[in-house]
Every structure is written in C-alpha cells, then in structure tokens.
Short mmCIF file of C-alpha atoms in Angstrom, two decimals:
data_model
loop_
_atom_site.label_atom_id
_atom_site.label_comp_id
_atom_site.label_asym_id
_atom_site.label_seq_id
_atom_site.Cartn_x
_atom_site.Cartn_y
_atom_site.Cartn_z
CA UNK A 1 0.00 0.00 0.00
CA UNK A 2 0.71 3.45 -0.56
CA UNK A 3 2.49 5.31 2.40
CA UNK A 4 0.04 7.04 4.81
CA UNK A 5 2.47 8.05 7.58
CA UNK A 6 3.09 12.02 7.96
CA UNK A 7 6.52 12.51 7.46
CA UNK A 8 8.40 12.90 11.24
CA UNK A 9 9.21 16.51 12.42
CA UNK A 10 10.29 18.69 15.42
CA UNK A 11 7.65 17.90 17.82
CA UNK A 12 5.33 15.88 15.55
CA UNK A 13 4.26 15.94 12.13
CA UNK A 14 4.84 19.32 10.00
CA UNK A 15 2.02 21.16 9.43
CA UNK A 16 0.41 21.05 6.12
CA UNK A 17 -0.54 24.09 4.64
CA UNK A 18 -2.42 22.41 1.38
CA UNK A 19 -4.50 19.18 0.54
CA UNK A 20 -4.91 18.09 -3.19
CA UNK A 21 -8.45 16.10 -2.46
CA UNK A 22 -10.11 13.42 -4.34
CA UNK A 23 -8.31 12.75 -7.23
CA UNK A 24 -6.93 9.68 -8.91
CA UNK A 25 -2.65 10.01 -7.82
CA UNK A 26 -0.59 7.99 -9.55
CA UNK A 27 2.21 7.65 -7.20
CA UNK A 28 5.40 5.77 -9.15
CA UNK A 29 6.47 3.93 -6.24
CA UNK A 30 7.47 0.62 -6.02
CA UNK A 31 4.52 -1.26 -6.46
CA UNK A 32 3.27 1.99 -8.82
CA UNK A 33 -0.17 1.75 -7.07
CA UNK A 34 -2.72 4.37 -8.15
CA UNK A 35 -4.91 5.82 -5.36
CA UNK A 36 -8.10 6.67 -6.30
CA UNK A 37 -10.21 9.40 -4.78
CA UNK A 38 -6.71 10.02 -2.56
CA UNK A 39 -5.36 13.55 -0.94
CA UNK A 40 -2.03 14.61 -1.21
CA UNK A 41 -0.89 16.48 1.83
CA UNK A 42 1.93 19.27 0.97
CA UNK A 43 4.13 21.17 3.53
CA UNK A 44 7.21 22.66 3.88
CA UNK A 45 7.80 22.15 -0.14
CA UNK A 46 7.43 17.79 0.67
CA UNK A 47 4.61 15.56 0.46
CA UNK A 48 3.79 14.89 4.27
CA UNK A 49 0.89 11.83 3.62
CA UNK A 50 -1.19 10.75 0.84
CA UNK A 51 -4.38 9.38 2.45
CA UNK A 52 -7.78 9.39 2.20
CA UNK A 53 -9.28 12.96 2.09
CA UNK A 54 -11.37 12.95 5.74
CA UNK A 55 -8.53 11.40 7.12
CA UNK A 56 -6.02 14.05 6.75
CA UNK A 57 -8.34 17.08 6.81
CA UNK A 58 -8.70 15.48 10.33
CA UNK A 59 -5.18 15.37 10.51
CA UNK A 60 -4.42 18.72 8.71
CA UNK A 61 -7.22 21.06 10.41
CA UNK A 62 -6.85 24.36 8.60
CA UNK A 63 -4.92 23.53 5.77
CA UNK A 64 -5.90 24.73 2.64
CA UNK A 65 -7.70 22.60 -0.22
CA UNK A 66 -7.13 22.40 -4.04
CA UNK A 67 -9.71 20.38 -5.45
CA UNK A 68 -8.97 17.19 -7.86
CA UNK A 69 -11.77 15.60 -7.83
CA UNK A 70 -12.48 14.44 -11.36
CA UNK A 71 -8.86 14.83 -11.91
CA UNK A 72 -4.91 12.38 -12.29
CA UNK A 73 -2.71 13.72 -10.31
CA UNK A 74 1.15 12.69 -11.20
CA UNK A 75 4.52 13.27 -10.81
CA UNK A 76 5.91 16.36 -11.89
CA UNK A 77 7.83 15.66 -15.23
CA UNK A 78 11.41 15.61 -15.86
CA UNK A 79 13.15 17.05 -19.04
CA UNK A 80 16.74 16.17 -18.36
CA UNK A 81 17.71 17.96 -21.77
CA UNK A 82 16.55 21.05 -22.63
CA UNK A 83 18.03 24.33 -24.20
CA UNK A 84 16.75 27.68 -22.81
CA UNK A 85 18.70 30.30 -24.84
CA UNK A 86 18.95 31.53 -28.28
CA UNK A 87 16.84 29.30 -29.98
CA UNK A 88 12.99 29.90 -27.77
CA UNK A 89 13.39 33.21 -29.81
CA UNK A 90 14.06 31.81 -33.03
CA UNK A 91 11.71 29.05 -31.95
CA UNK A 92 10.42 27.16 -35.40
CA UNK A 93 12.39 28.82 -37.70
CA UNK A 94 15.32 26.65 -38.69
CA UNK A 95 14.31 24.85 -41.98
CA UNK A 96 13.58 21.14 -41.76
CA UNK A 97 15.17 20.62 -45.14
CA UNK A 98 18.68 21.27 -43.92
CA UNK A 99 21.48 18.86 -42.08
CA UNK A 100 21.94 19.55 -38.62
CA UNK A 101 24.80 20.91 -38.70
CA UNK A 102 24.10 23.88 -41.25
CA UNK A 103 20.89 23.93 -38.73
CA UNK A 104 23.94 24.40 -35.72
CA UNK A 105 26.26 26.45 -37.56
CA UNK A 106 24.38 28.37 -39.52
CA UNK A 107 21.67 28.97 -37.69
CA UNK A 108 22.33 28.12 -33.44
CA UNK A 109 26.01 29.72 -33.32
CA UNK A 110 25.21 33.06 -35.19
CA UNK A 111 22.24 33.17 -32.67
CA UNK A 112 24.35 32.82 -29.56
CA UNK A 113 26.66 34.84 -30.93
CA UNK A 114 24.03 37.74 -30.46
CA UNK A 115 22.31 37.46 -27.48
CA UNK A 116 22.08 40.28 -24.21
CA UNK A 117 21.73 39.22 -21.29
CA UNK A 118 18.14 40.45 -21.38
CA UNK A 119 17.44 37.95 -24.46
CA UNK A 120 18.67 35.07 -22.43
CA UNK A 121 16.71 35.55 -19.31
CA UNK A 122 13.64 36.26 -21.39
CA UNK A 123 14.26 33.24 -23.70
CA UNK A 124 14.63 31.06 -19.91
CA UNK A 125 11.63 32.31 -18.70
CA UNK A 126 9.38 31.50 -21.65
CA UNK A 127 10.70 27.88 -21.66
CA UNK A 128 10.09 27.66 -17.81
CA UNK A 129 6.56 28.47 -18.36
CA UNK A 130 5.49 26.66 -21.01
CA UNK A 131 7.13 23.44 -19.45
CA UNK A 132 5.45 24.39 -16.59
CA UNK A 133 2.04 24.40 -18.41
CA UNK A 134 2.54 20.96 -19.93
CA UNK A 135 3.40 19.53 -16.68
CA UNK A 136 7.39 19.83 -16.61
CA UNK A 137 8.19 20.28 -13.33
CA UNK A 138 12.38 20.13 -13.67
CA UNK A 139 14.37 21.31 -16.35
CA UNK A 140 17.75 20.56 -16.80
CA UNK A 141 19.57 23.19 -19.29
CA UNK A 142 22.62 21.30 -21.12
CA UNK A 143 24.58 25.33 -21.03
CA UNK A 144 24.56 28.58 -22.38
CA UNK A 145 27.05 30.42 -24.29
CA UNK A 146 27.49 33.53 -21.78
CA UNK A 147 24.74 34.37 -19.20
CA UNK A 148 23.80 31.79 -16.83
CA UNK A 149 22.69 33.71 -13.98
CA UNK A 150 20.20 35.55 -16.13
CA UNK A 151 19.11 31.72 -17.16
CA UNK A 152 18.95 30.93 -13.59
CA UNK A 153 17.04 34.10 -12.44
CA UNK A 154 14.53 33.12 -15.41
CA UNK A 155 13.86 29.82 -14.16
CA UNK A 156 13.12 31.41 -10.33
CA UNK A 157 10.57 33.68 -12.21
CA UNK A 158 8.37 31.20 -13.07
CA UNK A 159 9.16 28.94 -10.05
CA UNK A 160 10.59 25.95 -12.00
CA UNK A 161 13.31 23.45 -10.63
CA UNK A 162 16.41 23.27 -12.79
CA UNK A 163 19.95 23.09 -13.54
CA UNK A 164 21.99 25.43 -15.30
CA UNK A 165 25.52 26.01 -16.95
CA UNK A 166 27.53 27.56 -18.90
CA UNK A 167 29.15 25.46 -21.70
CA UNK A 168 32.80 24.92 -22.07
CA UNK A 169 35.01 24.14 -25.04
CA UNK A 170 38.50 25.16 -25.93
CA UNK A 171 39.08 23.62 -29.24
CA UNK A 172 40.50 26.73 -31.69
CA UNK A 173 38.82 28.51 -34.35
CA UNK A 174 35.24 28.28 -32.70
CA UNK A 175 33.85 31.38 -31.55
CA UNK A 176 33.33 31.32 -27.92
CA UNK A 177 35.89 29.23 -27.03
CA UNK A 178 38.95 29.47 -24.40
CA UNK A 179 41.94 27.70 -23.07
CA UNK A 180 41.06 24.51 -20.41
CA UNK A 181 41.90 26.14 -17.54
CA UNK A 182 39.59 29.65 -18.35
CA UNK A 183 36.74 27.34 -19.32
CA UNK A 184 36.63 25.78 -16.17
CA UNK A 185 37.28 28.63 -14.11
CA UNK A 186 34.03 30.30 -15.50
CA UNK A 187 32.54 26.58 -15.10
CA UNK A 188 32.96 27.01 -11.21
CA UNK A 189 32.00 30.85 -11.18
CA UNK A 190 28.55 29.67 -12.43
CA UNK A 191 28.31 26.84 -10.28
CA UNK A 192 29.59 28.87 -7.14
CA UNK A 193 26.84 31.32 -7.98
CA UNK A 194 23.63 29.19 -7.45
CA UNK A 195 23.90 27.42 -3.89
CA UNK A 196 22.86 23.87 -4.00
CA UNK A 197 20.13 24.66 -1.36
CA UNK A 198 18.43 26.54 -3.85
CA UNK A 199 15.13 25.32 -6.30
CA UNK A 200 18.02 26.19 -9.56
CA UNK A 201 21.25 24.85 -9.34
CA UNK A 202 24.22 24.63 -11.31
CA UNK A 203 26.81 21.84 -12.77
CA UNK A 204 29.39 21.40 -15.37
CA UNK A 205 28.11 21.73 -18.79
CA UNK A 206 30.34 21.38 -21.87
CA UNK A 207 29.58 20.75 -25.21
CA UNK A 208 31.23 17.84 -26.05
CA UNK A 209 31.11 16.35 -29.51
CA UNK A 210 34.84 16.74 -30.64
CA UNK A 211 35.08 20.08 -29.21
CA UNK A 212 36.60 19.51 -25.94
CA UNK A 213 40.19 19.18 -25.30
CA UNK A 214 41.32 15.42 -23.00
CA UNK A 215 42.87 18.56 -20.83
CA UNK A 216 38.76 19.71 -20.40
CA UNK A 217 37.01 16.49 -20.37
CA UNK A 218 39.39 15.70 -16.94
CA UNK A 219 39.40 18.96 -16.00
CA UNK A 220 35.37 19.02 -15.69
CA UNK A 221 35.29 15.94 -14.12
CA UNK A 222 37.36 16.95 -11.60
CA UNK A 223 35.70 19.89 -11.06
CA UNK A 224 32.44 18.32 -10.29
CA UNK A 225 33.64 15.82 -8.27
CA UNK A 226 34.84 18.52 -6.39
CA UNK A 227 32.03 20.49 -6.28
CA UNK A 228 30.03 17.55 -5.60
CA UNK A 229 27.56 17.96 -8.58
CA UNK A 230 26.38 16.74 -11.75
CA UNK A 231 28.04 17.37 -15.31
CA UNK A 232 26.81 16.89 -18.76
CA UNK A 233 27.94 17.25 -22.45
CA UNK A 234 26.82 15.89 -25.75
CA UNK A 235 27.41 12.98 -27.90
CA UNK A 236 26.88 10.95 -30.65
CA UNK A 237 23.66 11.87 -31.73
CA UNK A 238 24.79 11.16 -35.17
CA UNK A 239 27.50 9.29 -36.88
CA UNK A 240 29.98 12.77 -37.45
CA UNK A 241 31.56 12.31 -33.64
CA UNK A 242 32.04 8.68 -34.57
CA UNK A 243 33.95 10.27 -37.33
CA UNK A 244 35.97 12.68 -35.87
CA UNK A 245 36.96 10.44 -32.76
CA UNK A 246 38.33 8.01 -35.21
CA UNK A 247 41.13 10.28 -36.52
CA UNK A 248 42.14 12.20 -32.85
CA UNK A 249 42.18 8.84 -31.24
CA UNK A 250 41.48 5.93 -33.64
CA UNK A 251 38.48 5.00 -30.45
CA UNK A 252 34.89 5.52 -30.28
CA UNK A 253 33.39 8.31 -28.75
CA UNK A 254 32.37 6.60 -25.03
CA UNK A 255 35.43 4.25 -25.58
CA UNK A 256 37.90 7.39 -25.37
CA UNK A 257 35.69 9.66 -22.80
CA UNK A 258 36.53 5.54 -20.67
CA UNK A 259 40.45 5.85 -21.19
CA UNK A 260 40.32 9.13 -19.96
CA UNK A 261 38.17 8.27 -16.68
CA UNK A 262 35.47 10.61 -17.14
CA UNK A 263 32.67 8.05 -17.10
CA UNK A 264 30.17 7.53 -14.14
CA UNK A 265 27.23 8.45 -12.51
CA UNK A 266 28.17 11.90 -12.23
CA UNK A 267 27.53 12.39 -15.79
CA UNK A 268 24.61 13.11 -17.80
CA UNK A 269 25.45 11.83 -21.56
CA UNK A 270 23.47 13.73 -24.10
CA UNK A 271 22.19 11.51 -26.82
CA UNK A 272 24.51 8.74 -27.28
CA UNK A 273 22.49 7.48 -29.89
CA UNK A 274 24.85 6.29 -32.17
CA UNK A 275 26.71 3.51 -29.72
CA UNK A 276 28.70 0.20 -31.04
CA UNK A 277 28.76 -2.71 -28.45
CA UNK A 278 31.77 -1.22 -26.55
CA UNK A 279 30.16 1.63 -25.78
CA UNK A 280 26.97 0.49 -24.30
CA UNK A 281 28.89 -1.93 -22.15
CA UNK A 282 31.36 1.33 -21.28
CA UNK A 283 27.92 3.35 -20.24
CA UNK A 284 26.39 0.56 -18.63
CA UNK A 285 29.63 -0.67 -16.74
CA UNK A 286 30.25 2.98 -15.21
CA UNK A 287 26.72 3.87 -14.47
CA UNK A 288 27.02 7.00 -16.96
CA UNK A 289 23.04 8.13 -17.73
CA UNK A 290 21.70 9.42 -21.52
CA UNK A 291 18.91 11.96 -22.11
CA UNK A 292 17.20 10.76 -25.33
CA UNK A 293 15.67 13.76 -27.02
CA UNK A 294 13.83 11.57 -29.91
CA UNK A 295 11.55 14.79 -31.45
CA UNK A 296 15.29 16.38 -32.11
CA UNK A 297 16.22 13.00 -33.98
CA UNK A 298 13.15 12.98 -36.03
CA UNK A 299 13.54 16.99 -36.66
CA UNK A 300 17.24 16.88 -37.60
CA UNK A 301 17.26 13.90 -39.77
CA UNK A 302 19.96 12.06 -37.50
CA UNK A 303 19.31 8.38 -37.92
CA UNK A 304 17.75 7.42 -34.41
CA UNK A 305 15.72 4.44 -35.93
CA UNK A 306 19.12 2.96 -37.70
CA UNK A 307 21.30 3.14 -34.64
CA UNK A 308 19.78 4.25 -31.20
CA UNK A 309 20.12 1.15 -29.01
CA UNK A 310 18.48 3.31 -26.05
CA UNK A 311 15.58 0.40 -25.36
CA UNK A 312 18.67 -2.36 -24.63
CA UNK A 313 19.85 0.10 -22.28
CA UNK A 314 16.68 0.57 -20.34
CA UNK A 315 16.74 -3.62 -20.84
CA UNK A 316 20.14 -3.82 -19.21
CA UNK A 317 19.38 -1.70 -16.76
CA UNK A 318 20.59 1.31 -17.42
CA UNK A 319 19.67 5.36 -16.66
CA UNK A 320 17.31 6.68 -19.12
CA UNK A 321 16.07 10.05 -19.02
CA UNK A 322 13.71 11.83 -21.42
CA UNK A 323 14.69 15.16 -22.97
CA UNK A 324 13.32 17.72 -25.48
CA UNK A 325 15.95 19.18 -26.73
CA UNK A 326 15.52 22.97 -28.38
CA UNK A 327 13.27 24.76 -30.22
CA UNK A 328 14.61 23.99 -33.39
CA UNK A 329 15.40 20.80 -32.96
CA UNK A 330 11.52 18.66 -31.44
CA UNK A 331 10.62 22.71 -30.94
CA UNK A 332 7.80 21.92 -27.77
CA UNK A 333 9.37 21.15 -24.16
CA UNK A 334 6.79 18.94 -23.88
CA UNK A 335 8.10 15.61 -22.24
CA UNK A 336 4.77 13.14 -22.08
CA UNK A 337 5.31 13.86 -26.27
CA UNK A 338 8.52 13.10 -26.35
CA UNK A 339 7.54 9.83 -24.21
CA UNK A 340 5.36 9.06 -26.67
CA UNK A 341 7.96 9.10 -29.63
CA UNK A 342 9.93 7.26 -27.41
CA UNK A 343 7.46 4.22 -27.51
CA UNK A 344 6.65 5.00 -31.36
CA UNK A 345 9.91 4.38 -32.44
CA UNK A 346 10.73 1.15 -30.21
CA UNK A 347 7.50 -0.73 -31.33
CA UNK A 348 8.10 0.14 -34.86
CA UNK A 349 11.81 -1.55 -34.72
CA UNK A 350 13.57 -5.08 -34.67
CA UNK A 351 15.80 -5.58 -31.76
CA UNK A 352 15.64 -5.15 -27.89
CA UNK A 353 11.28 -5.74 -28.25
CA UNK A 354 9.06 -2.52 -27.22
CA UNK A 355 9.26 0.14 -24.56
CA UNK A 356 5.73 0.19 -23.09
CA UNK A 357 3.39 2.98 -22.44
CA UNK A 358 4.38 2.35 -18.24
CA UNK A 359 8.12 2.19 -18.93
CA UNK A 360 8.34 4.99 -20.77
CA UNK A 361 5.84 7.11 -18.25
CA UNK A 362 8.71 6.00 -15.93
CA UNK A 363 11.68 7.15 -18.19
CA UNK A 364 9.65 11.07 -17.54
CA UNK A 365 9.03 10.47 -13.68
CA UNK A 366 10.84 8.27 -11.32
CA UNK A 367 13.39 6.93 -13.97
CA UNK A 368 13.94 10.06 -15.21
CA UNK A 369 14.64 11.57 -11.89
CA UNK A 370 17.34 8.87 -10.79
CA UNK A 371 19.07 9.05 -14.23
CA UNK A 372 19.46 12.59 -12.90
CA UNK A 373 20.80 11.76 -9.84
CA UNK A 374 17.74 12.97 -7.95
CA UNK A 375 15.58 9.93 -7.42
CA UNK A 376 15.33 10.07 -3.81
CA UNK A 377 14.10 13.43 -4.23
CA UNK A 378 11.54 13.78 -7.34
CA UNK A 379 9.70 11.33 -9.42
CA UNK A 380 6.67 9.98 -7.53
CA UNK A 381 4.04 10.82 -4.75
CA UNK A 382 5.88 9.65 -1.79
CA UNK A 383 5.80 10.68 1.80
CA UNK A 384 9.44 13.10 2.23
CA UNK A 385 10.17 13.81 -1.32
CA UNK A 386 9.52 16.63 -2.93
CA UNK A 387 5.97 18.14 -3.57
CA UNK A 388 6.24 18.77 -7.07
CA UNK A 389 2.53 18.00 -8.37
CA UNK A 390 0.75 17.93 -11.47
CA UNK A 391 -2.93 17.60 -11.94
CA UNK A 392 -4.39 16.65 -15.24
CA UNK A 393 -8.42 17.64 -15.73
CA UNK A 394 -9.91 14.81 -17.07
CA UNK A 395 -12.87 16.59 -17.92
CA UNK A 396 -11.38 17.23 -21.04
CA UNK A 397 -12.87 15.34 -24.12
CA UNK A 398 -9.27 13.61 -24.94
CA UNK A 399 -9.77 11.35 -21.47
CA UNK A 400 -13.14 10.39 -22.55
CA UNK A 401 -13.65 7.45 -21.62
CA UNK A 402 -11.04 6.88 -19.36
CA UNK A 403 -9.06 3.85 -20.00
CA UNK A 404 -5.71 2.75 -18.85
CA UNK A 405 -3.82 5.16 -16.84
CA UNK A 406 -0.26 4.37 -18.23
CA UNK A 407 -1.68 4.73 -22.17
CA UNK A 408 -3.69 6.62 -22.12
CA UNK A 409 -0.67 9.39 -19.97
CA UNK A 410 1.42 7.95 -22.96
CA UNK A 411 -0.42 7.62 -26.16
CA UNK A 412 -3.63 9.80 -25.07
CA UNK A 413 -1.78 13.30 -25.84
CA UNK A 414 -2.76 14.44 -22.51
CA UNK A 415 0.16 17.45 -21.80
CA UNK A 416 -2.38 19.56 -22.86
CA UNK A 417 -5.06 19.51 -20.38
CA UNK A 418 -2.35 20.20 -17.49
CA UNK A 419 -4.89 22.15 -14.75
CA UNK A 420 -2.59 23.03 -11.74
CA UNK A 421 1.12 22.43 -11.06
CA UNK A 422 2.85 22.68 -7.26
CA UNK A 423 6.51 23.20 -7.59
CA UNK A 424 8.21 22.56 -4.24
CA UNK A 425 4.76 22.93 -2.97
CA UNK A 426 4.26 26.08 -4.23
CA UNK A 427 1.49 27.07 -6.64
CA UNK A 428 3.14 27.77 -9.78
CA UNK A 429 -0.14 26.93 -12.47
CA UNK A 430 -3.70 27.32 -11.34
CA UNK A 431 -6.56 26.77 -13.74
CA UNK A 432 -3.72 26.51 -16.53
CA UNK A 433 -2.29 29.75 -15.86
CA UNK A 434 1.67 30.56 -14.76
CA UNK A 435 1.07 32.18 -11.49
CA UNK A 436 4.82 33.60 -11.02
CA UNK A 437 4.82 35.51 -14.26
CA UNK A 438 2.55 37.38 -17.05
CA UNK A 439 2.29 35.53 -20.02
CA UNK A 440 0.73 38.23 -22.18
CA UNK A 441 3.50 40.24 -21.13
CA UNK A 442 6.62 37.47 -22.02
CA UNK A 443 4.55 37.12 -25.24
CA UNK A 444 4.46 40.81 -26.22
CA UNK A 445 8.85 41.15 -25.29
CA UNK A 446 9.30 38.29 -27.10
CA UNK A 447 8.17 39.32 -30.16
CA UNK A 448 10.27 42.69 -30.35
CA UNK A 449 13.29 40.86 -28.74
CA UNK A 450 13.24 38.00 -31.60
CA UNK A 451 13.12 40.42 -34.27
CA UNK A 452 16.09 42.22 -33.12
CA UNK A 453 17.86 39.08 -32.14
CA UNK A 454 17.16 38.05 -35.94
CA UNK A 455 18.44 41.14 -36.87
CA UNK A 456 21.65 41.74 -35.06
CA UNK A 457 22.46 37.62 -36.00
CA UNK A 458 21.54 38.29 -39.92
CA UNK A 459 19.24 35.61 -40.07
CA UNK A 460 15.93 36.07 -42.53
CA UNK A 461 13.46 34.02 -42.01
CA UNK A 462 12.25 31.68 -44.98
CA UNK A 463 8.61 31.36 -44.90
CA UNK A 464 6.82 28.19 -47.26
CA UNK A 465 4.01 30.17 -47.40
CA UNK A 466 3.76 33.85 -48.85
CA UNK A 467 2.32 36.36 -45.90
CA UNK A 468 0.57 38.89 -47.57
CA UNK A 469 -1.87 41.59 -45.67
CA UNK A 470 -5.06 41.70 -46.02
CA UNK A 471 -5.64 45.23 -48.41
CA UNK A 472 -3.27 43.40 -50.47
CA UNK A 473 -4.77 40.28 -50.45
CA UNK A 474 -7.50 39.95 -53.88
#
C-alpha cells in the first residue's frame, strides 16, 4: 500500500498548509499503485501523507484545499535535456530541409553569438513556463554560451526546478571558445553562484562532440567531483563524432571519454544514440546516464531508428532520461510527447522488443529523476520527497472514456489539459495559468526581442508560405 504516515518533524508531524483532495494520484512507487479518490498532503515544499481525504483534513485542520476531484494527479515531469537560450526566440524557424549541422552552424552559433543578457533571461523564462504548463516540473539546461545567472534568475521567475551552466570548449577557431583552464574557471564561477540549497542549481556543462580538449574532459570531471555535482555534455547523436573520434584517437566516442576516466554516474550523456557494443557496455559498466531527445532526432534527420540502441539500455538496466531538446530541434518542451515518440519508435523496430506505455511514463518520472541523480528526491508521490505535483483535468474530451492510466498518460496526448502544477509545494499553475509571471507580457517582449535578435544575427526568415496583408490580399 501506498504510504500514509506524515513525514516525522520537530515535535510531531509538520504542518500542512495544502490538501490536493479526491483525485486519482498515480504515485510511481514501487509497487506503482494508483490511489483513487486520494489527498495529497503538501508542507514545507514535501509531500507529508497521501491518504484518504477525511482522514487528513482530520489530521491537517486548517490547511488549505485544491480540489482534484475528477482529476490524475502525477509526478511532476522531468526534461533532463533542454536548451533555454537563443533558440525559444528563433523558436520554429530553422528549416527542416537542412542537415543539422548547417541547422547548428548556420543557424544556433550566429544566434548565440548575439544574445544580451536580457534575451537570455527572457528566452529562460518563456521555456520555464510553457514546461510548466505541460506539466514539466524540472528542467535541466545542457549550457549557455554567456549568461547563466540571467538563465537561472529566469527559471526562479516562473518557479521551476532546474539546472543550469555555462558550456565549455576550448578547441580553436570556434567562436566562444577558451583555453582549459579559463573554461573551467568560468565553469565554477557559475556553479559557485547558485547554492545547492536553492530550487536552480548549477553543474558542469560542456559541449562535447569533438570540441573539448582530454585537458577539459578531466578537467570538468574533476571539477564536479569537487564540487560535488552533476556534469553533462553531448554525444553521438549522429555518426559525425564517430567520425571525428576516429582520426584524434582511432576510439569511439564513449570508448575514449573511458580511457580518460570521465565516465560515471556523475555524468549526464546527451544523446549517445549512435553507440557500437563497446560503448553500451562502457555506459552501462560505469553507471554513466543518456537523455534521449527523440523529437530532435526525427527533426534533424539524424538516424535514431538505424542506430539508437536506447531500449537495450533501459533492458540492461541502465539510466534513461527523457529530454526535449531545443526549439529547433523537437521545438515543444513537452516531455509526455517526447515519451510518446519514445514508444513509437521502439515498437516500430527489430531488436531489444518494445518500450511500453508504463516504462516509458517511468523514463519522464521516477526513472527520469534517478538518471538525474535525484531519485530520492523527485519522481513519484511519496511521503518526504519533494511536492512537485501535477494535476491533469480529465474533464477534457481527450480522457473520454477513461481507460488505462499508463496509455492513455502515454499515447492519449494528454500534456495539454495540465490544470494546476505545485513546484516545491508552491502554486506555480492554477486553472492553466503561470502564477509567477505574465504571459501576455513574455509574449508581447518576445516578439520585439526575436526580431532584433534576428536582426543583429543576420538571419531572414524563410517562410513556405507567402504572408501577404489583407488590403493586399484579392
């Protein structure tokens, strides 16, 4: 059964200051019972009992109610890859008839490459709210070019949890880059600036590919093992890294990030879709985790359904976490999609055998959050983690009739009728609006910021369609 006991606190149980009553909450524990007609009690930013609702309004006289009744409550989502700068301005503008890297290079860098300070805590803020509103709850950003506190202070706006960095590479010739030991001295400036006590945090973020130095890859694992945090960088989403790792070290990708020692639970791989044998067993050996972003695969053309082995490393038991990527590249933080492209492609391949609609729902909640490193924290309605709460009106036509939880969360297409989110136990969506910031407001900035963004970075916009106004129109 589900855990009733209030969590223990300094003379007796914590008080709760809200109930979510009478809804159906899908808790992700163990046994991944759902509780029907439950209450959630929330206090101090953890879940203190989840109960039936007399029971704990007995318990909890005076605490506020949010009612669910007629409603799933889950997990808050977890999006362990997700770019917040540059691109949420540009946001569906990159062609889809172009490789990914002319989409990177000549479309991502000259972006960066223009950005205030302003644009980047604007273009943090928008993603934090709209994940918010389709039930992301944590949002990892992989790094930013040059402003990570203005990322960070972004995030706190809307009242998101997160991670942020600011990338590293030191390879020359690429704008942005510097020498090892200047790359990872603004590393730990960033990470020094957001105290891990905090609802945003920060961790080593490079790039990766084949733009970091052997001198960088050790350096940032040394500097999060000394700062006692996370790191991330990319790889291998398509077969170019394979490529270029074959002529600096005549290895594979993983197999030379193993010789150096870098591997491990600490890090976050980004990708790692295209893998040979010896690097799966390297990944699954060290306990390395991958964010699979599979709407950036299917936007960018990279070959996810000829090479991803990412089911055989759920199968193996590996750390799986979903991700959404950019907004160029799968273009909606929306992580119950990218779930559900997850499954798509798996049951429409030979090989490992399916992903189903529960293991997958997984990969976005409790999975998710231990690939992170944050299991014991996030994930599922338990009694001491975190309150981070999402509640899904099932009023809506899509969950008519209702039918299996796990599908219908998976396949149903339910992001969108996201009602309330708690965020640490704070209210940070009710009746599907952001309660930290104004929308209408973010909307309104963003659209002078983009234009001047697009104008400073010399981008024009190619539209399929001609736009003409109406007194021209015949």
């Amino acid at each position: 059964m589900t855990d009733r006991t209030p969590a223990p606190g300094a003379g007796g149980a914590p008080a709760a200051e809200l109930l979510v009553t009478g809804g159906d909450v899908v808790t992700m524990s163990a046994t991944r019972e759902v509780v029907t007609g439950a209450a959630v009690a929330v206090g101090s930013g953890q879940i203190l009992a989840v109960g039936e609702p007399g029971e704990l309004r007995a318990r909890f006289p005076g605490a506020a109610e949010l009612d669910a009744r007629g409603c799933v409550v889950i997990p808050g989502l977890v999006n362990a890859h997700q770019h917040t700068t540059a691109s949420p301005l540009a946001r569906s503008m990159t062609p889809d008839d172009i490789d990914s890297q002319s989409a990177i290079f000549d479309w991502t860098v000259p972006l960066h490459a223009h950005v205030s300070g302003d644009d980047d805590e604007l273009s943090a803020t928008l993603t934090a709210a709209e994940s918010l509103l389709r039930g992301v709850t944590t949002v990892l950003d992989p790094g930013t070019v040059a402003h990570p506190d203005r990322v960070a202070a972004g995030f706190a706006a809307a009242g998101i949890r997160g991670r942020v960095g600011r990338w590293g590479w030191d390879v020359p010739g690429v704008a942005h880059s510097a020498p090892a030991p200047e790359s990872l001295a603004l590393q730990e400036q960033a990470i020094r600036a957001l105290p891990p006590s905090e609802l945003v945090t920060g961790w080593v973020t490079l790039v990766g590919h084949d733009l970091a130095s052997d001198e960088l890859f050790a350096g940032a694992a040394e500097l999060a093992e000394r700062l006692d945090v996370p790191m991330t960088w990319h790889m291998s989403p398509q077969h170019n890294d394979a490529e270029a790792y074959a002529k600096r070290s005549g290895l594979r990708p993983v197999e030379h990030l193993r010789r150096l020692g870098v591997l491990g639970p600490r890090l976050l791989l980004g990708h790692a879709v295209w893998l040979d044998d010896t690097e799966l067993d390297a990944i699954l050996d060290s306990g390395t985790a991958v964010a699979s972003c599979p709407a950036a695969y299917l936007r960018l053309g990279q070959g996810y359904t000829r090479a991803a082995r990412h089911t055989e490393l759920v199968r193996r038991g590996g750390r799986l976490a979903r991700g959404c990527d950019a907004h160029n590249a799968g273009d909606v933080p929306d992580v119950l999609a990218a779930a559900r492209l997850l499954a798509a492609f798996e049951s429409d391949r030979d090989g490992a055998g399916r992903l189903r609609a529960d293991e997958v729902f997984a990969l976005a909640t409790i999975d998710g959050a231990r690939a992170i490193g944050m299991g014991d924290q996030l994930g599922s309605i338990e009694v001491g983690k975190a309150a981070d709460l999402v509640v899904l009106d099932t009023r809506n036509i899509g969950w008519t009739p209702r039918g299996d939880l796990a599908l219908q969360l998976v396949w149903g297409a339910v992001s969108g009728t996201v009602r309330d989110v708690l965020v640490d136990g704070r209210m940070v969506v009710r009746d599907r609006r952001v309660t930290g910031v104004d929308v209408d407001e973010l909307r309104a900035e963003a659209a002078d910021r983009s234009a001047a963004l697009l104008r400073r970075a010399g981008i024009e916009v190619p539209h399929r369609w001609p736009i003409v106004q109406m007194e021209e129109h015949a």
